[in-house]
C-alpha atoms as a printed R data frame, in Angstrom:
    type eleno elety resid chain resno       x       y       z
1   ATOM     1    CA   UNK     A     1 -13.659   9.842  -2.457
2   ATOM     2    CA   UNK     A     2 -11.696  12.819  -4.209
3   ATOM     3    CA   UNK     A     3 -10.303  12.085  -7.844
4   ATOM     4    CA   UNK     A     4  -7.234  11.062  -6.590
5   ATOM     5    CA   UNK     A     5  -8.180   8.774  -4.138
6   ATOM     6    CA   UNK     A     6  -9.771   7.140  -7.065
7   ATOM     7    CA   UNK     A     7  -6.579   7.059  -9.293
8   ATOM     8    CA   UNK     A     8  -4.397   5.384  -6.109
9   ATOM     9    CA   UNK     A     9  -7.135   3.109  -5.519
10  ATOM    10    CA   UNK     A    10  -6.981   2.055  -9.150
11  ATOM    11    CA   UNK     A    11  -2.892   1.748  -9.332
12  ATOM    12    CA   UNK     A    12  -3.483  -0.281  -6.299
13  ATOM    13    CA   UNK     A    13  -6.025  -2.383  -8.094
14  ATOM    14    CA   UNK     A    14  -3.041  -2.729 -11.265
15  ATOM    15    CA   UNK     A    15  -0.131  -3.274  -8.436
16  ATOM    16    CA   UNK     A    16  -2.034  -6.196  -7.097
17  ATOM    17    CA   UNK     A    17  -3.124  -7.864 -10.350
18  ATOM    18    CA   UNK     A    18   0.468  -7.763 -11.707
19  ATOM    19    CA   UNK     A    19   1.793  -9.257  -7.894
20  ATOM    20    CA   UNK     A    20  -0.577 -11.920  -7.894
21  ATOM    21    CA   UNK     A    21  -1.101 -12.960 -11.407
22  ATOM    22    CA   UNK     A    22   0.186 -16.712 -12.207
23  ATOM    23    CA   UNK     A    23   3.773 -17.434 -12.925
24  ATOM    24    CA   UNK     A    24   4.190 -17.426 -16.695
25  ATOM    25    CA   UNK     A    25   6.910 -19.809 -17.701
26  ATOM    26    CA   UNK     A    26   9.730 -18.109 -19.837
27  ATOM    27    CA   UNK     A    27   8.793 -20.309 -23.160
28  ATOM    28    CA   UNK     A    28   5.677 -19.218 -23.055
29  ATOM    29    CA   UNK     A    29   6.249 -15.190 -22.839
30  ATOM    30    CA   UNK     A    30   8.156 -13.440 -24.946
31  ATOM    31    CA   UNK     A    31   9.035 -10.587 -22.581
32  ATOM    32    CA   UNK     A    32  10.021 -13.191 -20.070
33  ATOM    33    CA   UNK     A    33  13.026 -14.773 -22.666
34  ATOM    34    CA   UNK     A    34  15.405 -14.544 -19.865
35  ATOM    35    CA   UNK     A    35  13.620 -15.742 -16.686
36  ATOM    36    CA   UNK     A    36  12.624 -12.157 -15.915
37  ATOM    37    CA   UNK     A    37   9.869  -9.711 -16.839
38  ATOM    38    CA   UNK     A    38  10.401  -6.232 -15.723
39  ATOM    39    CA   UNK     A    39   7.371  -3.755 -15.077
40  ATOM    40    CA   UNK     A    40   6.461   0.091 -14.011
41  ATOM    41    CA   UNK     A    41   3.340   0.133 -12.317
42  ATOM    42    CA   UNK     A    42   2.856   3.997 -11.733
43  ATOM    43    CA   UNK     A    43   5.062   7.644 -11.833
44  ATOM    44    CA   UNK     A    44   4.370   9.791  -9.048
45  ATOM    45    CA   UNK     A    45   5.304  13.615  -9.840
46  ATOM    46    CA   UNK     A    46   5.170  16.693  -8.067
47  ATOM    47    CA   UNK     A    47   6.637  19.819  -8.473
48  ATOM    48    CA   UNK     A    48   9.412  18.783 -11.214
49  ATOM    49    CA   UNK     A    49   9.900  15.441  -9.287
50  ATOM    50    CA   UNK     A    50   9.618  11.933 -10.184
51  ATOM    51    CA   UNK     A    51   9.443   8.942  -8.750
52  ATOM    52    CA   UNK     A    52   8.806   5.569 -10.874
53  ATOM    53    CA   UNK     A    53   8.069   2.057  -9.539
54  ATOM    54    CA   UNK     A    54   9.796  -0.911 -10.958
55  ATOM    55    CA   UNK     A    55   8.975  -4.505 -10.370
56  ATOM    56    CA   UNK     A    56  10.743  -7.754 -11.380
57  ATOM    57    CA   UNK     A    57   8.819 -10.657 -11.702
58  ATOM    58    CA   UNK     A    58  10.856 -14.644 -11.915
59  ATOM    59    CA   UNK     A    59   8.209 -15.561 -14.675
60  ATOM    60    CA   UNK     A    60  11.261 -18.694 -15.003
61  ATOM    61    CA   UNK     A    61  11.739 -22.312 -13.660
62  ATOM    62    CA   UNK     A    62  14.802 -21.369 -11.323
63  ATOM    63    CA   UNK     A    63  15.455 -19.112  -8.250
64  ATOM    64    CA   UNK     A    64  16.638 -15.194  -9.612
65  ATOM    65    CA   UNK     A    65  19.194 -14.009  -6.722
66  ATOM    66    CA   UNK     A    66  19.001 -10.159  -6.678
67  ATOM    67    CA   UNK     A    67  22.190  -8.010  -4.721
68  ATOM    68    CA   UNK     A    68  22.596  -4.200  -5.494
69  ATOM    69    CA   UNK     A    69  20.631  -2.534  -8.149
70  ATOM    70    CA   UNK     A    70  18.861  -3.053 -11.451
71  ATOM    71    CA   UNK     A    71  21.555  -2.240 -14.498
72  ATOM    72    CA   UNK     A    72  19.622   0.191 -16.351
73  ATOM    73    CA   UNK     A    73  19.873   2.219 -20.119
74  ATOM    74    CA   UNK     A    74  17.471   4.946 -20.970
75  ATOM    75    CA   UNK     A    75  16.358   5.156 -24.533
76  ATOM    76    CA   UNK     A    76  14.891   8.041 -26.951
77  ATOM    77    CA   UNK     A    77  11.898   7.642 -28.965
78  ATOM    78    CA   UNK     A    78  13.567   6.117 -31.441
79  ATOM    79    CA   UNK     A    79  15.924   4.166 -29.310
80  ATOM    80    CA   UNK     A    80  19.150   6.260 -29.674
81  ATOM    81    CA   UNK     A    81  21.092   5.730 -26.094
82  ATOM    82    CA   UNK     A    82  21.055   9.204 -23.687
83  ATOM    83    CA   UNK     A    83  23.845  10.324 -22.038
84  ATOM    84    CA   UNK     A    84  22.930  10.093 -18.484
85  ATOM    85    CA   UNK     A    85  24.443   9.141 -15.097
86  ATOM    86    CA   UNK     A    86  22.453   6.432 -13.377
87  ATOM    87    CA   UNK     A    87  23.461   6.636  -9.963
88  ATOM    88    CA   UNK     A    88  22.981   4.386  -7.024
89  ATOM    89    CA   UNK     A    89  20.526   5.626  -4.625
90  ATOM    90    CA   UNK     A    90  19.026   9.140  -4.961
91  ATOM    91    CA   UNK     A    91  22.446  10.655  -5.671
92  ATOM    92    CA   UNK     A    92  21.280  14.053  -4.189
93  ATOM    93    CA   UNK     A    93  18.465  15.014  -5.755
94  ATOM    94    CA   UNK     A    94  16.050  14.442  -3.095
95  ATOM    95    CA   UNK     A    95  15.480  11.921   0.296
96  ATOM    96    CA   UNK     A    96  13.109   9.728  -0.201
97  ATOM    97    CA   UNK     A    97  12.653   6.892   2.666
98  ATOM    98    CA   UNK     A    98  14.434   3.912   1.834
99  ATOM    99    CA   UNK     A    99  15.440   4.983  -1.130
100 ATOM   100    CA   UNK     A   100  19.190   4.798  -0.011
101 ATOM   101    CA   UNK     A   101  18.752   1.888   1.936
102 ATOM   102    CA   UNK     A   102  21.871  -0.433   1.090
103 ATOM   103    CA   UNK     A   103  21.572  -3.277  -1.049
104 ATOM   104    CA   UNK     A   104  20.608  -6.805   0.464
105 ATOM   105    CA   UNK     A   105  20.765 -10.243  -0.878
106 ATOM   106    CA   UNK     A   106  16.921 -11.026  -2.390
107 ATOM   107    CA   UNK     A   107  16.103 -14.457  -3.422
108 ATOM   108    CA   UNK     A   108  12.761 -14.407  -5.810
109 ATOM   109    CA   UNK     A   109  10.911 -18.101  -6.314
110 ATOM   110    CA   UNK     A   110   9.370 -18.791  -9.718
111 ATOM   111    CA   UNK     A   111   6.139 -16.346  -9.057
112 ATOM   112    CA   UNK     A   112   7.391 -14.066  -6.776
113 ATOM   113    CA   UNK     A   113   8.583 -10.555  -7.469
114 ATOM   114    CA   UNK     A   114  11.113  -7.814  -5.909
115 ATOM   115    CA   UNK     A   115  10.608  -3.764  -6.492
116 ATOM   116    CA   UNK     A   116  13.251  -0.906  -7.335
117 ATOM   117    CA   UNK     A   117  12.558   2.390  -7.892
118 ATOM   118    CA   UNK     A   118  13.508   5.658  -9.917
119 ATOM   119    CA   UNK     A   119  13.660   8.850  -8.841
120 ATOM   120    CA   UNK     A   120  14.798  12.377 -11.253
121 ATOM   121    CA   UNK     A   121  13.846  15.673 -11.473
122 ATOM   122    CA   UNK     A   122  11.934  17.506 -14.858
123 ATOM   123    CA   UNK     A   123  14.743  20.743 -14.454
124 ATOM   124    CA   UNK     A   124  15.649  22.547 -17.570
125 ATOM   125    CA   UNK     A   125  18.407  24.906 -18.382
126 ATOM   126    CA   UNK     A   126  18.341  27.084 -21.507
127 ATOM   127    CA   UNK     A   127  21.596  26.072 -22.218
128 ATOM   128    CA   UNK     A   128  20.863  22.184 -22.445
129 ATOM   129    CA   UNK     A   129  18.056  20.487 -24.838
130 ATOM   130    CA   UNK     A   130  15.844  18.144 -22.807
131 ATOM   131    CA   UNK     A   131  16.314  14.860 -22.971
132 ATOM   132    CA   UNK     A   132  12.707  12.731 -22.403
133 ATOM   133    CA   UNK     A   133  13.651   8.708 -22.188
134 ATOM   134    CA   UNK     A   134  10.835   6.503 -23.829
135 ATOM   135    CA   UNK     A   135  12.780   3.421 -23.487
136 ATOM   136    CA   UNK     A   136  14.154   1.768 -20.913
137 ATOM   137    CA   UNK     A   137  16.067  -1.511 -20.791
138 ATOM   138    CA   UNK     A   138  16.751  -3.410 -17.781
139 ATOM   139    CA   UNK     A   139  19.462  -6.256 -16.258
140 ATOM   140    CA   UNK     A   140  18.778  -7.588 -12.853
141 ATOM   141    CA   UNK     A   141  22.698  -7.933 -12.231
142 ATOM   142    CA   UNK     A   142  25.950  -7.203 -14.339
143 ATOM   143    CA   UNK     A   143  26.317  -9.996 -16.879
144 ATOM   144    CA   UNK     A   144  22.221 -10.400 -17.124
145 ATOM   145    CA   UNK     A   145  20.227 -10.056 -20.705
146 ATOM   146    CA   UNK     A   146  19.314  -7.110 -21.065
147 ATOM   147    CA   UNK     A   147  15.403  -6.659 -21.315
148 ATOM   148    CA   UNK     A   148  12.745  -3.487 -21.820
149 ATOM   149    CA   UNK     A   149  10.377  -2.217 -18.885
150 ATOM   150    CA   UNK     A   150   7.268  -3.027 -19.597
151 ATOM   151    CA   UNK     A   151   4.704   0.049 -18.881
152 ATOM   152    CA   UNK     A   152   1.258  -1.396 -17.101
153 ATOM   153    CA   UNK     A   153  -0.272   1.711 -15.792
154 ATOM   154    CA   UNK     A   154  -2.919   3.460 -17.149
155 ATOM   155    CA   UNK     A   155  -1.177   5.276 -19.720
156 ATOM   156    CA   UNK     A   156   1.005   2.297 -20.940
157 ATOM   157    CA   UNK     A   157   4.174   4.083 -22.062
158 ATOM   158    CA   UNK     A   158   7.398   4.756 -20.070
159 ATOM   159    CA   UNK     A   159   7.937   8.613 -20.237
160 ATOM   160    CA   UNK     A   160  11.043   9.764 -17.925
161 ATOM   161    CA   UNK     A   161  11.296  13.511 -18.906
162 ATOM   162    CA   UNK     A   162  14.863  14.320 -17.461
163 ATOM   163    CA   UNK     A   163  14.791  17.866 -18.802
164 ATOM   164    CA   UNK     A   164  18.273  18.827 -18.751
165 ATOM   165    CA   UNK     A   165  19.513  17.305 -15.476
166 ATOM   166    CA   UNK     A   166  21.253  14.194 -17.067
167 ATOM   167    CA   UNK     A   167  20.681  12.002 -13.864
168 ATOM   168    CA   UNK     A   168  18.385   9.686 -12.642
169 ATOM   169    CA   UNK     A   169  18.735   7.516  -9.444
170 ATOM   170    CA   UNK     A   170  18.261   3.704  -9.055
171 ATOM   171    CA   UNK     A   171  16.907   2.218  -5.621
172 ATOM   172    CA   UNK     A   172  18.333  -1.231  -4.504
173 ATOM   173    CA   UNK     A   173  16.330  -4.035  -5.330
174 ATOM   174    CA   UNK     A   174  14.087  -4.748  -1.893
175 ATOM   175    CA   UNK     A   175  11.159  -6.798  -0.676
């Protein structure tokens, strides 16, 4: 197996443990406060761009209904808002399959979990400082508490390097 056969096999490995791990009641986690715990389980990147997974896990006692896409702010290191557009879909800056698929109703059970999905490019302009996001926060639907993404991939850190492109696109929440 080449090395990065290896790596997949090992996000695989992550992927599943964070699927099938037990249900964690909300009291008992604190990154599950609202019912919720949000994760990124790999970034895939290739020539300037990147994709990043996002899961939602119902770590709660009730059902979460999911319809359209995960509210999301980007952070700095040291948690100053950036001035991006977060736009539904991949907003033009590449086709990726499903990626624009429209939003459906989702119901998640206490233990279950739904996926969403980033996508960006790492383009710079002379003209513009980068802008590299190190935090993200997270609402499953308008009106939700806010919560942070919680890395669990190797590296364990969130690290969306927007360069100067001030976009990022959000995938529907899907099964």
């Amino acid at each position: 197996m080449r090395h990065g056969g290896k790596v997949l096999a090992a996000t695989a490995v992550l992927a599943g443990l964070v699927v099938s791990g037990p249900a964690v009641q909300a009291s008992e986690d604190p990154d599950c406060a609202a019912g919720a715990r949000f994760t990124s389980n790999y970034t895939e990147a290739a020539s300037g761009l990147r994709v990043m997974s996002v899961e939602v896990a119902n770590c709660g006692a009730e059902a979460l209904q999911l319809n359209g896409y995960p509210q999301v702010s980007l952070f700095d290191v040291e948690r100053r808002p950036l001035d991006v557009a977060i736009l539904e879909g991949t907003g033009g800056i590449t086709i990726l399959d499903g990626f624009n698929d429209p939003p459906q109703p989702i119901t998640v059970q206490p233990g279950e979990t739904a996926g969403s999905a980033f996508v960006w490019r790492n383009t710079t302009t002379l003209l513009e400082p980068p802008q590299v996001a190190e935090h993200i926060e997270l609402v499953t639907a308008p009106g939700a508490v806010q919560q942070p993404l919680i890395a669990v991939s190797p590296q364990r850190s969130i690290h969306i390097d927007l360069g100067s492109t001030g976009r990022m696109g959000v995938r529907a929440w899907y099964r």
